[in-house]
Amino acid sequence: MEKHKSLAPYPQPAGSGGEALSVYLHVPFCLARCPYCSFFSLPFSRSAVAEYLGYMRCEINFWQGRDPALTRAGTLYFGGGTPSLLSSGQINSLCAGFEIAPDAEITLEVNPIQITSSYLAELRKTPVNRLSIGVQSLDDADLAWLGRRHRAAQLPDKIGLCRDFGFANLSLDLIYGLPGSDSDGLLRNLDNYLALEPQHISAYLLTPDPDTPLGRALAAGKETPLPDDENLAAQYSALCSGLSASGFEHYEISNFCRRGFASRHNLTYWTNRPCLALGASASGWLPPLRYSNPADLDQYYQNVAKHKLPAGAEECSPEQARADHIMMGLRLLAGLDLNELQSLYRYDLRAAKADKIAELEAAGMLALEGSKLRLTSAALFVSNAVIGELL
């Protein structure tokens, strides 16, 4: 079996300098599929989950056979799907595939309906120390429209239970931009979130893919249209202002935290550091290799059984890796470190894009402060267009 090699100029792989690895584990099973969700997911059954986890453990062995440095983990993130459907024993069986750093951040995405005393008592038997809770809204009309089964009045007790069982690092998801919504309604919703005193909030604009049930309903005119761009920009501005005024750090375009509670795992993505991704549809970056596992269970199982890299896995060119680094780094409110970019990729963005940077600075979309290039607040809602000008 060919060993994984890292060739300069790329970020060095985890383990090369004592750096612990970030690991993403995709658990695609759900009790019911949300109409807006475009992630790979499948109906839950105990037997299907047991079979799937066996293949995931084989996949862990496959990658670690290619590169022993892929053993020591500094962050693990169980995403889905609904990974909170796993038992404590199943979570532990996956964690056992890694040497977990003492200060590791281990996140589990949790469906609120599963938060009970008995569930949390079992979860305490695992290394999980951060919960990302799929609240989505604290307005019952929103929750019903989104197809969610929990209700707003249940959340204070559920969040209190999490803390009673020692889970002190809680992230809540919020979806905004629903049909008929406006800034005032969003701020009322946000007040309810703040009353729960989370450490982290991830706020996502509703952007249903065309192939989701919601996307098809909107295209067919069977749903109230989504708000226009002016309304959505106003909602985003209100969200940012409201959270900042409440003491949250706006550290990434869609993410806000109390000081010291930024998602360490997701920062791996935004700083373009290596990440081992496991499970069907998961996408990883082990420089110089980028890969995405099939979003198909049978094909995923065949690849794992044959110790085969997924189709399309390829050595990313330094130019593409550099573009990815720029694109992800500019999502951070702290900005992109141009000296680090030049050190990693031998590329002077200030010189290569001097005219474009000057133009965007004059337009109030970019700020260059020392070695940091960052988006201004005016550019955040249209970040993709601004970043595209620099690639």
PDB file of C-alpha atoms in Angstrom, residues 91-323:
ATOM      1  CA  ILE A  91     -19.141   6.674  20.033  1.00  0.00           C
ATOM      2  CA  ASN A  92     -16.391   5.168  22.186  1.00  0.00           C
ATOM      3  CA  SER A  93     -15.620   2.523  19.566  1.00  0.00           C
ATOM      4  CA  LEU A  94     -14.865   5.239  17.002  1.00  0.00           C
ATOM      5  CA  CYS A  95     -12.916   7.392  19.445  1.00  0.00           C
ATOM      6  CA  ALA A  96     -10.820   4.338  20.327  1.00  0.00           C
ATOM      7  CA  GLY A  97      -9.313   4.484  16.849  1.00  0.00           C
ATOM      8  CA  PHE A  98      -7.335   7.575  17.847  1.00  0.00           C
ATOM      9  CA  GLU A  99      -4.892   8.754  20.448  1.00  0.00           C
ATOM     10  CA  ILE A 100      -6.933  11.661  21.724  1.00  0.00           C
ATOM     11  CA  ALA A 101      -4.996  14.670  23.007  1.00  0.00           C
ATOM     12  CA  PRO A 102      -5.723  15.581  26.644  1.00  0.00           C
ATOM     13  CA  ASP A 103      -7.156  18.957  25.619  1.00  0.00           C
ATOM     14  CA  ALA A 104      -9.050  17.639  22.589  1.00  0.00           C
ATOM     15  CA  GLU A 105     -12.321  19.235  21.484  1.00  0.00           C
ATOM     16  CA  ILE A 106     -14.839  16.491  20.709  1.00  0.00           C
ATOM     17  CA  THR A 107     -18.118  17.722  19.242  1.00  0.00           C
ATOM     18  CA  LEU A 108     -21.361  15.814  18.761  1.00  0.00           C
ATOM     19  CA  GLU A 109     -24.253  17.223  16.745  1.00  0.00           C
ATOM     20  CA  VAL A 110     -27.416  16.627  18.766  1.00  0.00           C
ATOM     21  CA  ASN A 111     -31.108  16.624  17.887  1.00  0.00           C
ATOM     22  CA  PRO A 112     -32.938  18.471  20.703  1.00  0.00           C
ATOM     23  CA  ILE A 113     -35.628  15.782  20.984  1.00  0.00           C
ATOM     24  CA  GLN A 114     -32.955  13.344  22.193  1.00  0.00           C
ATOM     25  CA  ILE A 115     -31.800  15.482  25.111  1.00  0.00           C
ATOM     26  CA  THR A 116     -33.036  13.630  28.207  1.00  0.00           C
ATOM     27  CA  SER A 117     -31.458  12.733  31.531  1.00  0.00           C
ATOM     28  CA  SER A 118     -30.956   9.120  30.489  1.00  0.00           C
ATOM     29  CA  TYR A 119     -29.375  10.117  27.183  1.00  0.00           C
ATOM     30  CA  LEU A 120     -26.979  12.603  28.771  1.00  0.00           C
ATOM     31  CA  ALA A 121     -26.012  10.139  31.501  1.00  0.00           C
ATOM     32  CA  GLU A 122     -24.903   7.731  28.778  1.00  0.00           C
ATOM     33  CA  LEU A 123     -23.167  10.475  26.803  1.00  0.00           C
ATOM     34  CA  ARG A 124     -21.084  11.340  29.862  1.00  0.00           C
ATOM     35  CA  LYS A 125     -19.446   7.916  29.444  1.00  0.00           C
ATOM     36  CA  THR A 126     -17.826   9.158  26.214  1.00  0.00           C
ATOM     37  CA  PRO A 127     -15.074  11.758  25.587  1.00  0.00           C
ATOM     38  CA  VAL A 128     -17.607  14.149  23.986  1.00  0.00           C
ATOM     39  CA  ASN A 129     -17.177  17.595  25.559  1.00  0.00           C
ATOM     40  CA  ARG A 130     -18.932  19.925  23.120  1.00  0.00           C
ATOM     41  CA  LEU A 131     -22.528  19.737  21.893  1.00  0.00           C
ATOM     42  CA  SER A 132     -23.749  21.354  18.689  1.00  0.00           C
ATOM     43  CA  ILE A 133     -27.512  21.429  19.119  1.00  0.00           C
ATOM     44  CA  GLY A 134     -29.802  21.668  16.090  1.00  0.00           C
ATOM     45  CA  VAL A 135     -32.226  24.194  17.558  1.00  0.00           C
ATOM     46  CA  GLN A 136     -32.700  26.087  14.223  1.00  0.00           C
ATOM     47  CA  SER A 137     -35.284  28.473  15.732  1.00  0.00           C
ATOM     48  CA  LEU A 138     -37.002  29.307  18.999  1.00  0.00           C
ATOM     49  CA  ASP A 139     -40.214  30.247  17.215  1.00  0.00           C
ATOM     50  CA  ASP A 140     -42.728  27.406  17.016  1.00  0.00           C
ATOM     51  CA  ALA A 141     -44.131  28.530  13.668  1.00  0.00           C
ATOM     52  CA  ASP A 142     -40.620  28.408  12.201  1.00  0.00           C
ATOM     53  CA  LEU A 143     -39.983  24.985  13.708  1.00  0.00           C
ATOM     54  CA  ALA A 144     -43.202  23.568  12.296  1.00  0.00           C
ATOM     55  CA  TRP A 145     -42.419  24.984   8.845  1.00  0.00           C
ATOM     56  CA  LEU A 146     -38.892  23.551   8.987  1.00  0.00           C
ATOM     57  CA  GLY A 147     -40.248  20.118   9.897  1.00  0.00           C
ATOM     58  CA  ARG A 148     -38.585  20.059  13.310  1.00  0.00           C
ATOM     59  CA  ARG A 149     -40.173  17.977  16.081  1.00  0.00           C
ATOM     60  CA  HIS A 150     -39.073  19.949  19.148  1.00  0.00           C
ATOM     61  CA  ARG A 151     -40.760  23.109  20.400  1.00  0.00           C
ATOM     62  CA  ALA A 152     -39.300  26.309  21.816  1.00  0.00           C
ATOM     63  CA  ALA A 153     -40.686  25.897  25.333  1.00  0.00           C
ATOM     64  CA  GLN A 154     -38.742  22.645  25.742  1.00  0.00           C
ATOM     65  CA  LEU A 155     -35.325  24.160  25.168  1.00  0.00           C
ATOM     66  CA  PRO A 156     -34.627  25.931  28.498  1.00  0.00           C
ATOM     67  CA  ASP A 157     -35.045  22.680  30.436  1.00  0.00           C
ATOM     68  CA  LYS A 158     -33.040  20.716  27.872  1.00  0.00           C
ATOM     69  CA  ILE A 159     -30.178  23.192  27.926  1.00  0.00           C
ATOM     70  CA  GLY A 160     -30.295  23.159  31.715  1.00  0.00           C
ATOM     71  CA  LEU A 161     -30.024  19.367  31.672  1.00  0.00           C
ATOM     72  CA  CYS A 162     -26.936  19.553  29.452  1.00  0.00           C
ATOM     73  CA  ARG A 163     -25.261  21.812  31.981  1.00  0.00           C
ATOM     74  CA  ASP A 164     -26.402  19.665  34.911  1.00  0.00           C
ATOM     75  CA  PHE A 165     -24.585  16.740  33.310  1.00  0.00           C
ATOM     76  CA  GLY A 166     -21.392  18.752  32.888  1.00  0.00           C
ATOM     77  CA  PHE A 167     -21.627  19.821  29.245  1.00  0.00           C
ATOM     78  CA  ALA A 168     -20.399  23.405  29.489  1.00  0.00           C
ATOM     79  CA  ASN A 169     -19.554  24.070  25.838  1.00  0.00           C
ATOM     80  CA  LEU A 170     -22.835  24.390  23.947  1.00  0.00           C
ATOM     81  CA  SER A 171     -23.319  25.619  20.388  1.00  0.00           C
ATOM     82  CA  LEU A 172     -26.803  26.367  19.047  1.00  0.00           C
ATOM     83  CA  ASP A 173     -27.735  26.457  15.356  1.00  0.00           C
ATOM     84  CA  LEU A 174     -30.001  29.215  14.063  1.00  0.00           C
ATOM     85  CA  ILE A 175     -31.552  29.372  10.588  1.00  0.00           C
ATOM     86  CA  TYR A 176     -32.699  32.772   9.307  1.00  0.00           C
ATOM     87  CA  GLY A 177     -34.201  34.092   6.083  1.00  0.00           C
ATOM     88  CA  LEU A 178     -37.417  32.057   6.213  1.00  0.00           C
ATOM     89  CA  PRO A 179     -40.444  33.137   4.132  1.00  0.00           C
ATOM     90  CA  GLY A 180     -42.194  36.131   5.664  1.00  0.00           C
ATOM     91  CA  SER A 181     -39.306  36.859   8.034  1.00  0.00           C
ATOM     92  CA  ASP A 182     -37.771  40.242   8.815  1.00  0.00           C
ATOM     93  CA  SER A 183     -35.150  41.784  11.088  1.00  0.00           C
ATOM     94  CA  ASP A 184     -37.551  42.467  13.960  1.00  0.00           C
ATOM     95  CA  GLY A 185     -38.670  38.851  14.092  1.00  0.00           C
ATOM     96  CA  LEU A 186     -35.099  37.634  13.902  1.00  0.00           C
ATOM     97  CA  LEU A 187     -34.072  39.843  16.830  1.00  0.00           C
ATOM     98  CA  ARG A 188     -36.977  38.498  18.924  1.00  0.00           C
ATOM     99  CA  ASN A 189     -35.808  34.988  18.099  1.00  0.00           C
ATOM    100  CA  LEU A 190     -32.236  35.958  18.953  1.00  0.00           C
ATOM    101  CA  ASP A 191     -33.316  37.255  22.367  1.00  0.00           C
ATOM    102  CA  ASN A 192     -34.666  33.774  23.133  1.00  0.00           C
ATOM    103  CA  TYR A 193     -31.349  32.239  22.083  1.00  0.00           C
ATOM    104  CA  LEU A 194     -29.397  34.623  24.292  1.00  0.00           C
ATOM    105  CA  ALA A 195     -31.603  33.758  27.268  1.00  0.00           C
ATOM    106  CA  LEU A 196     -30.249  30.197  27.002  1.00  0.00           C
ATOM    107  CA  GLU A 197     -26.693  31.553  27.470  1.00  0.00           C
ATOM    108  CA  PRO A 198     -24.926  29.412  24.847  1.00  0.00           C
ATOM    109  CA  GLN A 199     -21.175  29.577  24.361  1.00  0.00           C
ATOM    110  CA  HIS A 200     -21.497  29.574  20.570  1.00  0.00           C
ATOM    111  CA  ILE A 201     -24.099  30.331  17.891  1.00  0.00           C
ATOM    112  CA  SER A 202     -23.890  29.248  14.259  1.00  0.00           C
ATOM    113  CA  ALA A 203     -26.307  31.281  12.121  1.00  0.00           C
ATOM    114  CA  TYR A 204     -27.120  30.000   8.649  1.00  0.00           C
ATOM    115  CA  LEU A 205     -29.074  31.680   5.878  1.00  0.00           C
ATOM    116  CA  LEU A 206     -31.769  29.356   4.534  1.00  0.00           C
ATOM    117  CA  THR A 207     -30.575  28.431   1.040  1.00  0.00           C
ATOM    118  CA  PRO A 208     -32.419  25.252   0.043  1.00  0.00           C
ATOM    119  CA  ASP A 209     -30.840  23.308  -2.790  1.00  0.00           C
ATOM    120  CA  PRO A 210     -33.131  22.815  -5.809  1.00  0.00           C
ATOM    121  CA  ASP A 211     -33.191  19.033  -5.275  1.00  0.00           C
ATOM    122  CA  THR A 212     -34.556  19.207  -1.713  1.00  0.00           C
ATOM    123  CA  PRO A 213     -38.307  18.960  -1.025  1.00  0.00           C
ATOM    124  CA  LEU A 214     -38.326  22.593   0.073  1.00  0.00           C
ATOM    125  CA  GLY A 215     -36.351  23.688  -2.982  1.00  0.00           C
ATOM    126  CA  ARG A 216     -38.804  21.939  -5.285  1.00  0.00           C
ATOM    127  CA  ALA A 217     -41.798  23.412  -3.461  1.00  0.00           C
ATOM    128  CA  LEU A 218     -40.378  26.928  -3.736  1.00  0.00           C
ATOM    129  CA  ALA A 219     -39.602  26.462  -7.440  1.00  0.00           C
ATOM    130  CA  ALA A 220     -43.147  25.232  -8.057  1.00  0.00           C
ATOM    131  CA  GLY A 221     -44.681  28.222  -6.268  1.00  0.00           C
ATOM    132  CA  LYS A 222     -46.137  26.020  -3.533  1.00  0.00           C
ATOM    133  CA  GLU A 223     -44.409  27.977  -0.760  1.00  0.00           C
ATOM    134  CA  THR A 224     -44.239  31.663   0.134  1.00  0.00           C
ATOM    135  CA  PRO A 225     -41.144  33.042  -1.627  1.00  0.00           C
ATOM    136  CA  LEU A 226     -38.007  33.671   0.392  1.00  0.00           C
ATOM    137  CA  PRO A 227     -37.248  37.275   1.398  1.00  0.00           C
ATOM    138  CA  ASP A 228     -35.474  39.476  -1.146  1.00  0.00           C
ATOM    139  CA  ASP A 229     -31.767  40.274  -0.942  1.00  0.00           C
ATOM    140  CA  GLU A 230     -32.292  43.655   0.736  1.00  0.00           C
ATOM    141  CA  ASN A 231     -34.361  42.049   3.492  1.00  0.00           C
ATOM    142  CA  LEU A 232     -31.829  39.235   3.948  1.00  0.00           C
ATOM    143  CA  ALA A 233     -28.916  41.666   4.141  1.00  0.00           C
ATOM    144  CA  ALA A 234     -30.803  43.637   6.798  1.00  0.00           C
ATOM    145  CA  GLN A 235     -31.444  40.436   8.761  1.00  0.00           C
ATOM    146  CA  TYR A 236     -27.771  39.517   8.646  1.00  0.00           C
ATOM    147  CA  SER A 237     -26.761  43.001   9.788  1.00  0.00           C
ATOM    148  CA  ALA A 238     -29.253  42.854  12.673  1.00  0.00           C
ATOM    149  CA  LEU A 239     -27.965  39.426  13.672  1.00  0.00           C
ATOM    150  CA  CYS A 240     -24.344  40.583  13.722  1.00  0.00           C
ATOM    151  CA  SER A 241     -25.148  43.757  15.636  1.00  0.00           C
ATOM    152  CA  GLY A 242     -27.364  41.974  18.150  1.00  0.00           C
ATOM    153  CA  LEU A 243     -24.807  39.306  18.954  1.00  0.00           C
ATOM    154  CA  SER A 244     -21.909  41.744  19.138  1.00  0.00           C
ATOM    155  CA  ALA A 245     -23.871  43.968  21.516  1.00  0.00           C
ATOM    156  CA  SER A 246     -24.435  40.890  23.708  1.00  0.00           C
ATOM    157  CA  GLY A 247     -20.732  40.189  24.038  1.00  0.00           C
ATOM    158  CA  PHE A 248     -20.296  37.566  21.322  1.00  0.00           C
ATOM    159  CA  GLU A 249     -17.212  37.594  19.132  1.00  0.00           C
ATOM    160  CA  HIS A 250     -18.043  37.463  15.443  1.00  0.00           C
ATOM    161  CA  TYR A 251     -15.114  35.332  14.365  1.00  0.00           C
ATOM    162  CA  GLU A 252     -16.304  33.808  11.084  1.00  0.00           C
ATOM    163  CA  ILE A 253     -18.963  34.927   8.611  1.00  0.00           C
ATOM    164  CA  SER A 254     -21.658  32.664  10.094  1.00  0.00           C
ATOM    165  CA  ASN A 255     -20.225  31.950  13.542  1.00  0.00           C
ATOM    166  CA  PHE A 256     -20.250  33.784  16.870  1.00  0.00           C
ATOM    167  CA  CYS A 257     -18.821  32.786  20.244  1.00  0.00           C
ATOM    168  CA  ARG A 258     -18.126  33.826  23.783  1.00  0.00           C
ATOM    169  CA  ARG A 259     -14.432  34.522  24.274  1.00  0.00           C
ATOM    170  CA  GLY A 260     -12.450  31.298  24.163  1.00  0.00           C
ATOM    171  CA  PHE A 261     -15.257  29.202  22.671  1.00  0.00           C
ATOM    172  CA  ALA A 262     -14.587  29.371  18.929  1.00  0.00           C
ATOM    173  CA  SER A 263     -14.995  25.988  17.252  1.00  0.00           C
ATOM    174  CA  ARG A 264     -11.462  24.600  17.120  1.00  0.00           C
ATOM    175  CA  HIS A 265     -12.504  21.911  14.672  1.00  0.00           C
ATOM    176  CA  ASN A 266     -14.099  24.312  12.204  1.00  0.00           C
ATOM    177  CA  LEU A 267     -11.108  26.622  12.459  1.00  0.00           C
ATOM    178  CA  THR A 268      -9.201  23.742  10.866  1.00  0.00           C
ATOM    179  CA  TYR A 269     -11.278  24.243   7.724  1.00  0.00           C
ATOM    180  CA  TRP A 270     -11.045  28.022   7.715  1.00  0.00           C
ATOM    181  CA  THR A 271      -7.268  27.952   8.100  1.00  0.00           C
ATOM    182  CA  ASN A 272      -6.996  25.188   5.455  1.00  0.00           C
ATOM    183  CA  ARG A 273      -5.259  22.775   7.830  1.00  0.00           C
ATOM    184  CA  PRO A 274      -5.315  19.006   7.278  1.00  0.00           C
ATOM    185  CA  CYS A 275      -8.469  17.120   8.199  1.00  0.00           C
ATOM    186  CA  LEU A 276      -9.175  13.394   8.035  1.00  0.00           C
ATOM    187  CA  ALA A 277     -12.800  12.874   6.994  1.00  0.00           C
ATOM    188  CA  LEU A 278     -14.502   9.534   7.514  1.00  0.00           C
ATOM    189  CA  GLY A 279     -17.798   8.111   6.347  1.00  0.00           C
ATOM    190  CA  ALA A 280     -19.980   8.268   3.254  1.00  0.00           C
ATOM    191  CA  SER A 281     -19.976  11.727   1.570  1.00  0.00           C
ATOM    192  CA  ALA A 282     -17.253  13.099   3.905  1.00  0.00           C
ATOM    193  CA  SER A 283     -14.573  15.308   2.314  1.00  0.00           C
ATOM    194  CA  GLY A 284     -10.999  15.426   3.598  1.00  0.00           C
ATOM    195  CA  TRP A 285      -7.743  17.321   3.039  1.00  0.00           C
ATOM    196  CA  LEU A 286      -4.494  15.509   3.702  1.00  0.00           C
ATOM    197  CA  PRO A 287      -2.009  17.632   1.765  1.00  0.00           C
ATOM    198  CA  PRO A 288      -1.534  17.208  -1.093  1.00  0.00           C
ATOM    199  CA  LEU A 289      -4.583  14.896  -1.291  1.00  0.00           C
ATOM    200  CA  ARG A 290      -8.153  16.149  -1.491  1.00  0.00           C
ATOM    201  CA  TYR A 291     -10.877  13.553  -1.512  1.00  0.00           C
ATOM    202  CA  SER A 292     -14.618  13.058  -1.091  1.00  0.00           C
ATOM    203  CA  ASN A 293     -16.127   9.723  -0.181  1.00  0.00           C
ATOM    204  CA  PRO A 294     -19.114   8.619  -2.285  1.00  0.00           C
ATOM    205  CA  ALA A 295     -22.534   9.860  -1.200  1.00  0.00           C
ATOM    206  CA  ASP A 296     -23.697   6.300  -1.760  1.00  0.00           C
ATOM    207  CA  LEU A 297     -23.547   3.609   0.903  1.00  0.00           C
ATOM    208  CA  ASP A 298     -22.821   0.657  -1.383  1.00  0.00           C
ATOM    209  CA  GLN A 299     -20.034   2.472  -3.216  1.00  0.00           C
ATOM    210  CA  TYR A 300     -18.541   3.656   0.063  1.00  0.00           C
ATOM    211  CA  TYR A 301     -18.572   0.093   1.408  1.00  0.00           C
ATOM    212  CA  GLN A 302     -16.931  -1.222  -1.774  1.00  0.00           C
ATOM    213  CA  ASN A 303     -14.140   1.349  -1.578  1.00  0.00           C
ATOM    214  CA  VAL A 304     -13.416   0.554   2.072  1.00  0.00           C
ATOM    215  CA  ALA A 305     -13.510  -3.199   1.494  1.00  0.00           C
ATOM    216  CA  LYS A 306     -11.047  -2.878  -1.402  1.00  0.00           C
ATOM    217  CA  HIS A 307      -8.769  -0.415   0.488  1.00  0.00           C
ATOM    218  CA  LYS A 308      -9.382   1.982  -2.360  1.00  0.00           C
ATOM    219  CA  LEU A 309      -9.278   5.776  -2.481  1.00  0.00           C
ATOM    220  CA  PRO A 310     -12.561   7.327  -3.614  1.00  0.00           C
ATOM    221  CA  ALA A 311     -12.935   8.199  -7.278  1.00  0.00           C
ATOM    222  CA  GLY A 312     -11.819  11.774  -7.845  1.00  0.00           C
ATOM    223  CA  ALA A 313      -9.271  11.767  -5.029  1.00  0.00           C
ATOM    224  CA  GLU A 314      -6.306  13.666  -6.384  1.00  0.00           C
ATOM    225  CA  GLU A 315      -3.195  15.545  -5.497  1.00  0.00           C
ATOM    226  CA  CYS A 316      -4.349  19.125  -5.290  1.00  0.00           C
ATOM    227  CA  SER A 317      -2.126  21.495  -7.234  1.00  0.00           C
ATOM    228  CA  PRO A 318      -0.293  24.137  -5.196  1.00  0.00           C
ATOM    229  CA  GLU A 319      -2.281  26.761  -7.114  1.00  0.00           C
ATOM    230  CA  GLN A 320      -5.621  25.224  -6.110  1.00  0.00           C
ATOM    231  CA  ALA A 321      -4.488  24.705  -2.507  1.00  0.00           C
ATOM    232  CA  ARG A 322      -3.454  28.353  -2.430  1.00  0.00           C
ATOM    233  CA  ALA A 323      -6.844  29.477  -3.784  1.00  0.00           C
TER     234      ALA A 323
END
